[in-house]
Short mmCIF file of C-alpha atoms in Angstrom, two decimals:
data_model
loop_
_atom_site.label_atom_id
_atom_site.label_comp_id
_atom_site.label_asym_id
_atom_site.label_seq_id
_atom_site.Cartn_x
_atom_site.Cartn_y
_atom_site.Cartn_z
CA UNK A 1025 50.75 3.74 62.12
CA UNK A 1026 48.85 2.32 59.24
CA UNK A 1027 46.53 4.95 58.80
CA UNK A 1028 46.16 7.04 55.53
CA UNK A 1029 44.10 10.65 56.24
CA UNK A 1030 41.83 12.53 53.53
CA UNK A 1031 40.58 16.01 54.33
CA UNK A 1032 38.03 17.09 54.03
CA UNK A 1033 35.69 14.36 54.37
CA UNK A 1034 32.92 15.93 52.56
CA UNK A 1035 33.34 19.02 49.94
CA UNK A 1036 30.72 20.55 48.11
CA UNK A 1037 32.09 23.27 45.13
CA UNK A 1038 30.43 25.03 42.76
CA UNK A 1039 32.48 25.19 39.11
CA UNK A 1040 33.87 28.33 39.80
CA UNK A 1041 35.79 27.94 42.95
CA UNK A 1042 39.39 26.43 43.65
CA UNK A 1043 39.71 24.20 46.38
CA UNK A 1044 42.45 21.21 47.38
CA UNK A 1045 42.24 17.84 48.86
CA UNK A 1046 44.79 16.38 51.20
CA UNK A 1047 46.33 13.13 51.80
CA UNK A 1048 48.74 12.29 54.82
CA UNK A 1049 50.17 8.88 55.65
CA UNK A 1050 53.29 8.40 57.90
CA UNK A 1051 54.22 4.37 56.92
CA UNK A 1052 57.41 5.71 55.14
CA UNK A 1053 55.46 4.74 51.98
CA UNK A 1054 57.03 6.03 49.03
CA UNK A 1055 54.31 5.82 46.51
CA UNK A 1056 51.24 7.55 46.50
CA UNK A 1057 47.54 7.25 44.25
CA UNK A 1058 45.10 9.39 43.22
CA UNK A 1059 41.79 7.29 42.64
CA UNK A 1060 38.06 8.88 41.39
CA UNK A 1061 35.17 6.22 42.20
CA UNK A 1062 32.05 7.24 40.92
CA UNK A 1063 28.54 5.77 42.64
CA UNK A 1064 28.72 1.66 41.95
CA UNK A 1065 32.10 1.83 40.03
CA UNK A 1066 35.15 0.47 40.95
CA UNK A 1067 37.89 3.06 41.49
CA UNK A 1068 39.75 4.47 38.90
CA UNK A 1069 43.66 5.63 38.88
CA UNK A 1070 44.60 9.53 38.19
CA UNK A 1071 47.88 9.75 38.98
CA UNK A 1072 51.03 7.84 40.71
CA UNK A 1073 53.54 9.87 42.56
CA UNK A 1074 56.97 7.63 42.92
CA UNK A 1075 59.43 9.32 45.62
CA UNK A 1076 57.98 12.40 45.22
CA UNK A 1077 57.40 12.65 41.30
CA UNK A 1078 54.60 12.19 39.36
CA UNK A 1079 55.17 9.31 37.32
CA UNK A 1080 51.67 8.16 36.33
CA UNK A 1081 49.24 10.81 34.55
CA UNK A 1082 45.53 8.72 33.58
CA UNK A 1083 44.87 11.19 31.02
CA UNK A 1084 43.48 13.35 33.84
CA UNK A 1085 42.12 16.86 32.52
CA UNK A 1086 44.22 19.58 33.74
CA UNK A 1087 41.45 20.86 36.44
CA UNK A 1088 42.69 18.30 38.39
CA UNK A 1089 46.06 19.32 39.52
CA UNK A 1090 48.06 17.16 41.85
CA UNK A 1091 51.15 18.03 44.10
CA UNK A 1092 53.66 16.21 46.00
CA UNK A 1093 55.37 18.31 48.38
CA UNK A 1094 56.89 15.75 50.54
CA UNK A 1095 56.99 11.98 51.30
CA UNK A 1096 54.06 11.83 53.10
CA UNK A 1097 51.81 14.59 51.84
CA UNK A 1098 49.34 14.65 48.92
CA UNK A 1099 47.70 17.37 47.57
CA UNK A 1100 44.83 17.27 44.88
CA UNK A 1101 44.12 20.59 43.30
CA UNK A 1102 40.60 21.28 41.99
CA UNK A 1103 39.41 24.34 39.86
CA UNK A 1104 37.09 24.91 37.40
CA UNK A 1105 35.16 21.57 38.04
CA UNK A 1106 32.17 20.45 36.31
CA UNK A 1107 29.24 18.88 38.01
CA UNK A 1108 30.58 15.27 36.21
CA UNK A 1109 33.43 14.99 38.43
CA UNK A 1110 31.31 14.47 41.71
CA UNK A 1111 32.23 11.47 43.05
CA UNK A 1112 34.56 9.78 45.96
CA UNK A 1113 38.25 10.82 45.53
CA UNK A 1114 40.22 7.84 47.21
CA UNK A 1115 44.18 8.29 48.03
CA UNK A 1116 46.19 5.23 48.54
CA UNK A 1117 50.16 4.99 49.47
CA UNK A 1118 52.20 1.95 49.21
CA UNK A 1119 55.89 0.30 49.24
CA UNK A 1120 58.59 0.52 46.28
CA UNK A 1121 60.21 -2.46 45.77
CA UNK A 1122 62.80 -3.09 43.47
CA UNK A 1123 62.24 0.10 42.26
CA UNK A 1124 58.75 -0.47 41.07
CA UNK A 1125 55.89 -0.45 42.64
CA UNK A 1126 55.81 -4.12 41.70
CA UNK A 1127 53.49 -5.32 44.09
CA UNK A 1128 51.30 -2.20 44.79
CA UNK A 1129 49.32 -3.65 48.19
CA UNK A 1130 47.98 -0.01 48.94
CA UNK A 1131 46.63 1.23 51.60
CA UNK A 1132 43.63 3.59 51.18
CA UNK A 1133 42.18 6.39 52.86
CA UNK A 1134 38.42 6.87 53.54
CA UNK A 1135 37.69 9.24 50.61
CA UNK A 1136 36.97 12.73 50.20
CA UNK A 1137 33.38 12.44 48.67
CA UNK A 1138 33.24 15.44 46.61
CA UNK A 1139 29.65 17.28 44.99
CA UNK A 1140 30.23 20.08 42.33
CA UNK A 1141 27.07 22.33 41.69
CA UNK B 806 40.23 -0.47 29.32
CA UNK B 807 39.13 -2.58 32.00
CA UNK B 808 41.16 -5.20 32.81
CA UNK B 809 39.35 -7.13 35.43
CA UNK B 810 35.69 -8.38 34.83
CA UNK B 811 33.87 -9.98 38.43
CA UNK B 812 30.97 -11.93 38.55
CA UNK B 813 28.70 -12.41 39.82
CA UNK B 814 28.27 -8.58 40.73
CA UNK B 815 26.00 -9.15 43.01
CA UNK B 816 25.82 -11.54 45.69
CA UNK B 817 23.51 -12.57 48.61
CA UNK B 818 23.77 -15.32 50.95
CA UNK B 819 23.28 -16.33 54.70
CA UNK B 820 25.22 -16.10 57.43
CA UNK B 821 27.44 -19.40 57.22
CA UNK B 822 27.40 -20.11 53.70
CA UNK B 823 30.13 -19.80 51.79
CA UNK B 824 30.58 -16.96 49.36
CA UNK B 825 32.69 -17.14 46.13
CA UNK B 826 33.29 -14.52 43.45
CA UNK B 827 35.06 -14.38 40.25
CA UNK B 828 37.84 -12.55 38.62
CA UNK B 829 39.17 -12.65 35.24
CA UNK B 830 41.64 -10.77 33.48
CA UNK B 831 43.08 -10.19 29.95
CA UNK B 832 46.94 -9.83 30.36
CA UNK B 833 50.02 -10.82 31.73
CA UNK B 834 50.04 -9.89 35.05
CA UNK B 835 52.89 -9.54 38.30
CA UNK B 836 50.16 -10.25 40.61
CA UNK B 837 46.79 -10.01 41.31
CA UNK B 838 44.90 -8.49 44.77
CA UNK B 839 41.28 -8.54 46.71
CA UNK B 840 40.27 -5.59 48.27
CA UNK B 841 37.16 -4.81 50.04
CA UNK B 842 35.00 -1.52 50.08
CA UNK B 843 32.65 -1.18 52.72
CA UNK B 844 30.13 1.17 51.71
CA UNK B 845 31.36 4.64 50.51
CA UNK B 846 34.16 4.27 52.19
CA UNK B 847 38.18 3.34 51.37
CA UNK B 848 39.76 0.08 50.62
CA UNK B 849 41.17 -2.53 52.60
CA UNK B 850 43.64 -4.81 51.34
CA UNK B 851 42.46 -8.64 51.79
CA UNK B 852 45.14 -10.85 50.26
CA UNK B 853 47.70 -10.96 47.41
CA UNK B 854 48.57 -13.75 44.79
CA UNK B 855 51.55 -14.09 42.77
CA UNK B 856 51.75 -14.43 39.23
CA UNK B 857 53.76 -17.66 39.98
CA UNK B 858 51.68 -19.08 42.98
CA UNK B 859 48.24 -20.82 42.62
CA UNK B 860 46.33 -21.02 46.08
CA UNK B 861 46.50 -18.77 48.97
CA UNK B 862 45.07 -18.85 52.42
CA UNK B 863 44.18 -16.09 54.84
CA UNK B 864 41.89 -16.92 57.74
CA UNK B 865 38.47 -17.39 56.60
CA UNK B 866 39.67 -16.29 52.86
CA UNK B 867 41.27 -18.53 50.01
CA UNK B 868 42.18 -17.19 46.72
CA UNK B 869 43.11 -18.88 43.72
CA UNK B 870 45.07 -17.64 40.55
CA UNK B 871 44.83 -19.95 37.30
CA UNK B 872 46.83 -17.80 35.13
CA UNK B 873 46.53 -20.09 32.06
CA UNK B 874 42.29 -18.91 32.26
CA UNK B 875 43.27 -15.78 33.18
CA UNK B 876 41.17 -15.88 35.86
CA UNK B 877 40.85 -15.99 40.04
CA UNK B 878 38.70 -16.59 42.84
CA UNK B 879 37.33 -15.47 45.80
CA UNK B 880 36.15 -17.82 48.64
CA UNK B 881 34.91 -16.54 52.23
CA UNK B 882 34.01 -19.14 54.21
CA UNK B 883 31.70 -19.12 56.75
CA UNK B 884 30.34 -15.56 55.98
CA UNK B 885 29.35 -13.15 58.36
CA UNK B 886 27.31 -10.45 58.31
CA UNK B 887 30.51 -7.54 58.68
CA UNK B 888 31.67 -9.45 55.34
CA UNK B 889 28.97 -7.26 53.44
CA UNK B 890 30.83 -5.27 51.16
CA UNK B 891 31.82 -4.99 47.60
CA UNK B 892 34.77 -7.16 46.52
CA UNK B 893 37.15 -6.02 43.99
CA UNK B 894 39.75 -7.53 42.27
CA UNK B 895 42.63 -5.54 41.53
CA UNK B 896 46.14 -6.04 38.54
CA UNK B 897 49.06 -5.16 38.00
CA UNK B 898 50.65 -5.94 34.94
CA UNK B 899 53.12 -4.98 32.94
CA UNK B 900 56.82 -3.94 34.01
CA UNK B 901 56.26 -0.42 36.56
CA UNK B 902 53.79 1.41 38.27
CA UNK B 903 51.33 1.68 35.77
CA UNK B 904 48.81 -0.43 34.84
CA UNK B 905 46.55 -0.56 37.97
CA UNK B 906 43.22 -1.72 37.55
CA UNK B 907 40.50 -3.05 39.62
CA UNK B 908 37.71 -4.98 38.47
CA UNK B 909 34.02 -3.67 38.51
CA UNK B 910 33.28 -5.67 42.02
CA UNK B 911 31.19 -8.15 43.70
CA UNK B 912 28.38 -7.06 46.06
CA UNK B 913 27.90 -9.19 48.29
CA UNK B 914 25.22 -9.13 50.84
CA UNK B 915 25.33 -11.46 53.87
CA UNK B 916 21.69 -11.71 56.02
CA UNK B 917 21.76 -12.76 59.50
#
């Protein structure tokens, strides 16, 4: 199985509300990305979890909380949004090796494209 | 910062020509990758270069690395129509998991 899943597909939120996203791979991949693509952009990196620990934090403002709770889960937390951080929200997984994610070929999921009113 | 810069960053060809794109980069890097976006959609891995290697084949695909320029290439041969997408190049430098970076991406358009 070489198949990364994003729910939901589509979310629209207005600033007020909490919602999460959710990443699932089953590859035994022990690294896992947050990326935010805006329209004609290339992606951009949020956060790197490394065997279950966030180890890479983009300077990502705290309404963007992200959770680990297992190998092969990913969870994006959203409140108190502002209409600026629409865009596609990409999750990506890939091998350690050597103890680094020295190579980093990832493997991405379709995107959760996500509108804030 | 952006580390990768593309060009051109937009592309259109026919069906059978060749397309190339451009990558360059402004650090050391461990090694350097091509993905391709179809629109709005994730990223697919094409092909990965090593710092220390300086052509690579995959299929219709051939990617060189001139790390002295700081800079790489793209070549599909043969294009197809299913090869429209946008191209990005994508680094990793430095010594752990940071430093990720793709480069702002090649459109390319194939016509049948």
């Amino acid at each position: 199985d070489t198949e990364v899943t994003q729910t939901p597909k589509h979310l629209v939120m207005g600033m007020t509300n909490k919602k999460s996203l959710k990443c699932e791979q089953h590859m035994g991949h022990r690294a896992m990305y947050w990326y935010k693509q805006k329209a004609k952009k290339p992606p951009e990196l949020m956060f790197v979890y490394s065997y279950e620990k966030l180890s890479i934090n983009e300077s990502v403002p705290s309404r963007f909380s992200p959770e680990c709770p297992n190998s092969s889960l990913l969870n994006l937390h959203l409140h108190a949004l502002q209409p600026e951080d629409s865009a596609l929200y990409l999750c990506a997984s890939s091998q350690v090796e050597y103890g680094e994610t020295r190579v980093n070929t990832q493997y991405f999921g379709p995107g959760t494209r996500l509108t804030v009113l | 910062s952006q580390q990768g810069e593309e060009d051109p960053q937009a592309l259109s060809i026919q069906e059978g020509e060749n397309a190339t794109m451009n990558c360059s980069y402004k650090t050391s890097i461990n090694n350097l990758q091509w993905y391709r976006q179809n629109s709005g959609r994730g990223l697919v891995h094409l092909i990965l270069i090593r710092s220390n290697e300086r052509e690579k084949h995959s299929g219709r695909l051939r990617v060189t690395l001139d790390t002295s320029k700081k800079s790489s290439s793209l070549l599909i041969t043969a294009s197809r129509a299913a090869d429209t997408a946008s191209y990005f190049c994508f680094t990793n430098y430095g010594g752990s998991q940071g430093n990720l970076i793709f480069g702002k991406g090649t459109k390319l358009s194939v016509k049948p």
